[in-house]
mmCIF file of C-alpha atoms in Angstrom:
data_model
loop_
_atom_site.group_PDB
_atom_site.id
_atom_site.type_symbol
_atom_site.label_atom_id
_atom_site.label_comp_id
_atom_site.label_asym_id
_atom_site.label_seq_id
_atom_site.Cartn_x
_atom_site.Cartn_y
_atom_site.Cartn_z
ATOM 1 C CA UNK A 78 98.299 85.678 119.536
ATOM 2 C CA UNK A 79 100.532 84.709 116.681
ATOM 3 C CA UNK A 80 101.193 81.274 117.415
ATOM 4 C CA UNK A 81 99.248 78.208 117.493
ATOM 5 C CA UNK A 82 101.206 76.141 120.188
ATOM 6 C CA UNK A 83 100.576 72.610 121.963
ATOM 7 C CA UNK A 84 97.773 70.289 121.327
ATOM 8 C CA UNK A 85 94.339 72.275 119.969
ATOM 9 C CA UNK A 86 91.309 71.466 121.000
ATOM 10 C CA UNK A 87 88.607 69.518 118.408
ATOM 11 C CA UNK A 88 85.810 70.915 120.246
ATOM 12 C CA UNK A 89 84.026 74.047 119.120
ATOM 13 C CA UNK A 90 83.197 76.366 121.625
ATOM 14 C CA UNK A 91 80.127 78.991 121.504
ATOM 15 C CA UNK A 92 79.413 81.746 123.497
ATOM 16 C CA UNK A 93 78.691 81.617 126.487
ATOM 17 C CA UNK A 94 80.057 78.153 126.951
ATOM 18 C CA UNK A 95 82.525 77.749 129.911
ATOM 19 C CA UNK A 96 86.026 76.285 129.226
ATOM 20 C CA UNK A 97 86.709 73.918 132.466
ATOM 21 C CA UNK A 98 90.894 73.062 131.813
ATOM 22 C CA UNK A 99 91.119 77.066 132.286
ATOM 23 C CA UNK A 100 91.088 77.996 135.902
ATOM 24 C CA UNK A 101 91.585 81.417 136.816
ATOM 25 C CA UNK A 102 91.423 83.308 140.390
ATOM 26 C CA UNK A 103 90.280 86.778 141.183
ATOM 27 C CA UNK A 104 93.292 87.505 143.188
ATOM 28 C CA UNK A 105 95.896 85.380 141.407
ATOM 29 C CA UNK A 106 95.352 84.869 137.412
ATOM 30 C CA UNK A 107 97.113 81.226 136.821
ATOM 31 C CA UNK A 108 95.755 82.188 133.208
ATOM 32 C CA UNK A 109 96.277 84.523 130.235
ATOM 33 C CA UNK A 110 93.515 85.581 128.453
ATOM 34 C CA UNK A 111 93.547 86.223 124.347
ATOM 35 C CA UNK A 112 90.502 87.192 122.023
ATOM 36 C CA UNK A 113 87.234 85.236 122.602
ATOM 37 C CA UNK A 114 87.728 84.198 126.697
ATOM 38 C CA UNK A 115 87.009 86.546 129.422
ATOM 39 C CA UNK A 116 86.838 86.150 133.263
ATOM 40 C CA UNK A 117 83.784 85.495 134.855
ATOM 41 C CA UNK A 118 84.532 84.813 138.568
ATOM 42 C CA UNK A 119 86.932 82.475 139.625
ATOM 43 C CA UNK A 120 86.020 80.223 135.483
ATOM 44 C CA UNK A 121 86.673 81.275 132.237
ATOM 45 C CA UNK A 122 83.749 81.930 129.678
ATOM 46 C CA UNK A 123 83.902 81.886 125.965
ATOM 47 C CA UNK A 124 82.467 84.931 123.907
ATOM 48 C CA UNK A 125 83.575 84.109 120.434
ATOM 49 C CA UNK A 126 82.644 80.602 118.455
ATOM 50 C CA UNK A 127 86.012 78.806 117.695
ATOM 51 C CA UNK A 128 88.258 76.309 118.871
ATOM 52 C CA UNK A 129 90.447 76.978 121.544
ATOM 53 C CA UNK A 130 93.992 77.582 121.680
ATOM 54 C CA UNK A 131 97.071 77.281 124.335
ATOM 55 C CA UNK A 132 100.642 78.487 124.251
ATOM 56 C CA UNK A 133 103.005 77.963 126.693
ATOM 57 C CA UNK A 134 102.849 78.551 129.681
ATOM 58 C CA UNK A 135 99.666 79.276 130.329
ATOM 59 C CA UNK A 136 98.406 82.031 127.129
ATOM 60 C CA UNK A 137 95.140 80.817 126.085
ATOM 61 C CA UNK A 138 92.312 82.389 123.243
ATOM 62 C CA UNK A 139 89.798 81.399 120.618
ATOM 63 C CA UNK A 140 90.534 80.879 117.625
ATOM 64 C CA UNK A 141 87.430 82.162 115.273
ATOM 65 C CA UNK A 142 87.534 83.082 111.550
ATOM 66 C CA UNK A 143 86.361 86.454 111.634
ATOM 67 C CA UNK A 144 86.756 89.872 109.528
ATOM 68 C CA UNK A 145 86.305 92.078 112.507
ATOM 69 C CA UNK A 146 88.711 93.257 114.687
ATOM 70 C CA UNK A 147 88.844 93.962 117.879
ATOM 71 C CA UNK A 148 91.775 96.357 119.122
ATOM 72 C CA UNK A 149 94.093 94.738 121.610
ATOM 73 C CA UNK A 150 97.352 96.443 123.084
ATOM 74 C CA UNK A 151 100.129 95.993 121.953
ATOM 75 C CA UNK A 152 98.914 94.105 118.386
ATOM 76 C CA UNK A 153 100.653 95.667 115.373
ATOM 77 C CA UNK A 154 97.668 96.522 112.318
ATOM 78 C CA UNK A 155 98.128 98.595 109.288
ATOM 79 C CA UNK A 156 95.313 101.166 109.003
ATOM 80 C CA UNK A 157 94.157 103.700 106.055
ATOM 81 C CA UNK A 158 94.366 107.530 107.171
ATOM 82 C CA UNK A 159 90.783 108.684 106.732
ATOM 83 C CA UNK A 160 90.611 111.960 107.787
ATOM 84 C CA UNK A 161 93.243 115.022 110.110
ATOM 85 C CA UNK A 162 91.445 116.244 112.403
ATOM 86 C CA UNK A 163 93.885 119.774 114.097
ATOM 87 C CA UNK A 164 97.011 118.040 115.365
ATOM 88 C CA UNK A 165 95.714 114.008 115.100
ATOM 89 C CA UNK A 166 94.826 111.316 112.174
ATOM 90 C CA UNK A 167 91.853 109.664 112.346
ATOM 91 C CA UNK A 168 92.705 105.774 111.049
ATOM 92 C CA UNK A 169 90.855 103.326 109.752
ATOM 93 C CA UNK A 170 92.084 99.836 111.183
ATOM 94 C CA UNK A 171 88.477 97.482 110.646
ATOM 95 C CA UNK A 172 87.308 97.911 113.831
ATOM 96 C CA UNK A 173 84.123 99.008 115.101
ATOM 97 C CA UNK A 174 85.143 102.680 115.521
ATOM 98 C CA UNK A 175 88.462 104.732 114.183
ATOM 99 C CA UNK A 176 91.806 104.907 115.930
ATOM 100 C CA UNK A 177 93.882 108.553 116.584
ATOM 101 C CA UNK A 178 97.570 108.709 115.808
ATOM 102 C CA UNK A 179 99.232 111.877 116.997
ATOM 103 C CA UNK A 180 101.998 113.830 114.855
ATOM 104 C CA UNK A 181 104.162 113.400 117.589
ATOM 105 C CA UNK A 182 103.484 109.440 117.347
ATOM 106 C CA UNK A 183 106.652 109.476 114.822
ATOM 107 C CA UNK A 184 109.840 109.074 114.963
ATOM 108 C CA UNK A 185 112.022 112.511 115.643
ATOM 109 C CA UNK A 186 108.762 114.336 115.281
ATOM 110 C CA UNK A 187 108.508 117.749 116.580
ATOM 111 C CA UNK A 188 105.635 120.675 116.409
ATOM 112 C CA UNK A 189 108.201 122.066 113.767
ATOM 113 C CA UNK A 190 109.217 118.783 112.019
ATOM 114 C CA UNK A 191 106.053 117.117 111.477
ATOM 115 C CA UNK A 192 105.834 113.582 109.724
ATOM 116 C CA UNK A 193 104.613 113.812 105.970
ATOM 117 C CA UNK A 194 100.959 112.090 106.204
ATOM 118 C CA UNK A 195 98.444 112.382 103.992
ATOM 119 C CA UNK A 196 95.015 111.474 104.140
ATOM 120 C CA UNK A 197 94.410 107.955 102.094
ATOM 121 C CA UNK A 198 97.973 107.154 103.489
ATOM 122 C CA UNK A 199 98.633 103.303 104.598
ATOM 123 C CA UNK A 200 100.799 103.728 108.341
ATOM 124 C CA UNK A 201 101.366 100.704 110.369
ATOM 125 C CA UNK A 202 101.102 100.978 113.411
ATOM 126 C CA UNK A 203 100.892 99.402 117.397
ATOM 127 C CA UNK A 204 98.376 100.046 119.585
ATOM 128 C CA UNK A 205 99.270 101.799 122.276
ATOM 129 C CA UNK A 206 95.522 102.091 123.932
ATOM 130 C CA UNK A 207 92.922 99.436 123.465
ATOM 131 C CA UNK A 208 90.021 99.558 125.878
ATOM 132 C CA UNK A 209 86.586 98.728 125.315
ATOM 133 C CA UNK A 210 85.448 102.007 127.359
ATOM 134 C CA UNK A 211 88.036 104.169 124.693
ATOM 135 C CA UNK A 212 88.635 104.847 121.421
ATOM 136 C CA UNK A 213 92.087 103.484 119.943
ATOM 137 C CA UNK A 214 94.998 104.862 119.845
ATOM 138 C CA UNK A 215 98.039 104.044 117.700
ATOM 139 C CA UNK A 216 101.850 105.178 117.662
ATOM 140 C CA UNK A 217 104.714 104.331 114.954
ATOM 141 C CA UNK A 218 107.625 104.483 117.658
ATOM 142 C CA UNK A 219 108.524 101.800 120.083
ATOM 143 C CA UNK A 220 109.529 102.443 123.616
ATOM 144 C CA UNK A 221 113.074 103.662 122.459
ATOM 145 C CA UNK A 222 111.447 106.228 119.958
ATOM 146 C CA UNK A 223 112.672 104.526 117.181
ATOM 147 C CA UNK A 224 110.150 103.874 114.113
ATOM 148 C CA UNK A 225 111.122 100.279 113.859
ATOM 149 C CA UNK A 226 109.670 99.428 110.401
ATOM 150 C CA UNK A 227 106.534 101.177 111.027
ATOM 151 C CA UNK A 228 105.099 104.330 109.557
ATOM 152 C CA UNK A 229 103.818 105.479 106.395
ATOM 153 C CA UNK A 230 104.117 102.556 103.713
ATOM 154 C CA UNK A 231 102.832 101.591 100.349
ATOM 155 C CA UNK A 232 104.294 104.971 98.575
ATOM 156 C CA UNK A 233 105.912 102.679 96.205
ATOM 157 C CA UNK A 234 103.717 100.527 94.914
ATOM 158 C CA UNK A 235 102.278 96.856 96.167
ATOM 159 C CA UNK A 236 99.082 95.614 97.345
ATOM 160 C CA UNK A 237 96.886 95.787 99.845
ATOM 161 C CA UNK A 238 95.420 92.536 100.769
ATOM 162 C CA UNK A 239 92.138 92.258 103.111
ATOM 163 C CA UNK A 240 92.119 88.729 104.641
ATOM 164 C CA UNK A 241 90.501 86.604 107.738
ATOM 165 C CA UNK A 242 92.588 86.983 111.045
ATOM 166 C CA UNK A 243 92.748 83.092 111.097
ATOM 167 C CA UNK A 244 94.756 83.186 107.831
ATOM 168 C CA UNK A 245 96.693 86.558 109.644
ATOM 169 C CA UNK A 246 97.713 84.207 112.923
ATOM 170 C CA UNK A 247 98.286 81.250 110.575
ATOM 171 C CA UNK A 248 101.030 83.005 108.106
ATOM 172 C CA UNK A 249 102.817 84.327 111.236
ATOM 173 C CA UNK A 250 102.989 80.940 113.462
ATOM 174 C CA UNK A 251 106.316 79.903 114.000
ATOM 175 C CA UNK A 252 105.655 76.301 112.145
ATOM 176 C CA UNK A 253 103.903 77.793 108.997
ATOM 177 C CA UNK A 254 106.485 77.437 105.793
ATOM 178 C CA UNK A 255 104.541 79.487 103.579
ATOM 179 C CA UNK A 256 106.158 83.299 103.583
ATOM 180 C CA UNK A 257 109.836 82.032 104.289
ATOM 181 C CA UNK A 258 109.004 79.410 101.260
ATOM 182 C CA UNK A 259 108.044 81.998 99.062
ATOM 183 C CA UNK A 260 110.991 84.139 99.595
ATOM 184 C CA UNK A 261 113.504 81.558 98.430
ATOM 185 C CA UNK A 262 111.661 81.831 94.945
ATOM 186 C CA UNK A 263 110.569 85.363 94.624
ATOM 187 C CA UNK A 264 111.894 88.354 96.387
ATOM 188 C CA UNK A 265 109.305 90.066 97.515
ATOM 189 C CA UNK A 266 108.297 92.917 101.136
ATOM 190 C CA UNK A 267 105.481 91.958 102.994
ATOM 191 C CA UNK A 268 104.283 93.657 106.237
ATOM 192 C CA UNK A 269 101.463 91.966 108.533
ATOM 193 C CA UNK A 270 98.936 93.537 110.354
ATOM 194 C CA UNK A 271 97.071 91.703 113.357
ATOM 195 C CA UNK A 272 93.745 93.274 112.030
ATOM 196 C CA UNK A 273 93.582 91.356 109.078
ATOM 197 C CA UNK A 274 95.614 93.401 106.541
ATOM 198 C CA UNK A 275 98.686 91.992 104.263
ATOM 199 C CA UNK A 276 100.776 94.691 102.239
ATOM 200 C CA UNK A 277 102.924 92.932 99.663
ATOM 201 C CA UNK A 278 105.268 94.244 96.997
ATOM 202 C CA UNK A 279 107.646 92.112 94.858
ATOM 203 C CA UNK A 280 109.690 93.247 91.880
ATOM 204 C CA UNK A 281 107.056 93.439 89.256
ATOM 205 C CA UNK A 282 102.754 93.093 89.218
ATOM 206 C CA UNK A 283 102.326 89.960 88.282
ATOM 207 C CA UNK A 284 104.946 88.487 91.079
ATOM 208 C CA UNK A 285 103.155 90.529 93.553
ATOM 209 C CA UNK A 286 99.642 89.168 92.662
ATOM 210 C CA UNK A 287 100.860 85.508 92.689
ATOM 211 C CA UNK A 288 102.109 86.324 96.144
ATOM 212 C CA UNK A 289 98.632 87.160 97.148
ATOM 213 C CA UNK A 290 97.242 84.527 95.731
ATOM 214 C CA UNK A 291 99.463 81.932 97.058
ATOM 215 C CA UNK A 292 98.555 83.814 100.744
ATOM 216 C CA UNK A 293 94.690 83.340 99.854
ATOM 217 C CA UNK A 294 94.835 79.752 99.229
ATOM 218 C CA UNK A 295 96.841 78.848 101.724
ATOM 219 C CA UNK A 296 94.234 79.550 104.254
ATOM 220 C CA UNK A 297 92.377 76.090 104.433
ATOM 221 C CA UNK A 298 96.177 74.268 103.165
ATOM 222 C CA UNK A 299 98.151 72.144 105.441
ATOM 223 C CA UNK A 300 101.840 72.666 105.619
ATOM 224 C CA UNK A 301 102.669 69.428 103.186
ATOM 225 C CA UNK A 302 99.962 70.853 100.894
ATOM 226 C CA UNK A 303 101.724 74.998 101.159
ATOM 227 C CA UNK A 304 105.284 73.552 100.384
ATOM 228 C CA UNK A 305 103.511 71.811 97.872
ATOM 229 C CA UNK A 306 102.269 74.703 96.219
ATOM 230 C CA UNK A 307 105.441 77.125 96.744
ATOM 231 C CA UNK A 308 107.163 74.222 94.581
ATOM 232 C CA UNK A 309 104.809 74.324 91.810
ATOM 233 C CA UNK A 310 105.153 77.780 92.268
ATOM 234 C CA UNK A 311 108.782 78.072 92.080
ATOM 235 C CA UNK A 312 108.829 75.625 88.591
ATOM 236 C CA UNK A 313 106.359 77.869 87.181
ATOM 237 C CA UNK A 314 108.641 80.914 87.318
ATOM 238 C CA UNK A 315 111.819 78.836 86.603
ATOM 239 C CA UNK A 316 109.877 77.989 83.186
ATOM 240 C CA UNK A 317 108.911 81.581 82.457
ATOM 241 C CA UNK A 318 112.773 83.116 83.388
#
């Protein structure tokens, strides 16, 4: 869930708590359920500590800081290719076991026109399998077969940036200034994964590391105080120019 829409709730749930504004039926769900809530009869119980979150019309999760992941389908992550195992990668996405990613999860791959992946690779990726009872399983096409931005990246340079996936759903909410701020100042490619991993690569080193930085700290900013920052930001490299 990228976006943190309507009124949040103040109150901190823990699990095992039961959330009673959520109402939910066995045969009809008047509910959807994100990370941290799960269905237990005819209420909704919290297994995550966080606050909780609503988005129109009826979407609703917790919102935790955590490191771990938890696969969902349909998320897009960036993983680490850790091993090939015959025709499959094993990838790492920070979860509690590896995800597969078939050759033939690429776009116009064949068994004679195989993708070029190596092992220590970055791909990003969607999930095309998530379920607690199976391992992961990720694909770089979308229902069209086309790549759509994701596949192998990182071959030319950038970073690599490990963050919380608070500060992951807060840089890609709809109201959150900071990454369309920043590219006004400094051109600069950035691709988001749900699992908690930023790649970033501007023009030159130093440009990319500010733009990491200025991702770090804004995870406990407001917007006033992230505009705020991209301006000082901004001067700084008007100064140096």
């Amino acid at each position: 869930m990228a976006d943190h829409v309507g009124d949040a709730s103040k109150i901190v749930y823990m699990p095992g708590d039961f959330v009673e504004n959520v109402k939910v039926s066995e045969k009809t769900s008047k509910a959807i359920l994100g990370p941290g809530l799960k269905q237990d009869g005819d209420t909704v119980m919290v297994t995550k500590p966080g606050l909780l979150r609503h988005k129109e019309p009826n979407i609703y999760w917790i919102d935790c800081h955590s490191r771990r992941y938890v696969p969902v389908r349909g998320e897009s992550v960036i993983g680490i290719v850790c091993a090939k195992a015959g025709d499959v990668f094993r990838v790492d996405i920070g979860g509690s076991e590896q995800a597969s990613l078939s050759y033939l999860s690429f776009e116009s791959a064949t068994k004679r026109n195989r993708p070029d992946v190596k092992v220590g690779d970055i791909v990003y990726a969607k999930l095309l399998v998530a379920n607690k009872d199976m391992e992961p399983e990720l694909v770089c096409i979308d229902s069209t077969g086309r790549s759509s931005g994701m596949g192998v990246i990182g071959r030319n340079g950038g970073f690599l940036y490990k963050c919380s996936l608070n500060l992951i759903r807060k840089i890609l909410s709809t109201n959150c200034p900071l990454l369309s701020r920043l590219g006004k100042q400094i051109p600069f490619e950035t691709t988001v994964g749900m699992n908690g991993l930023i790649y970033v690569r501007a023009r030159t080193t130093v440009q990319t590391i500010t733009i990491i930085n200025a991702i770090a700290a804004s995870e406990y900013m407001d917007n006033d105080q992230i505009i705020s920052m991209c301006k000082k930001l901004a001067d700084t490299f008007t100064m140096v120019q």
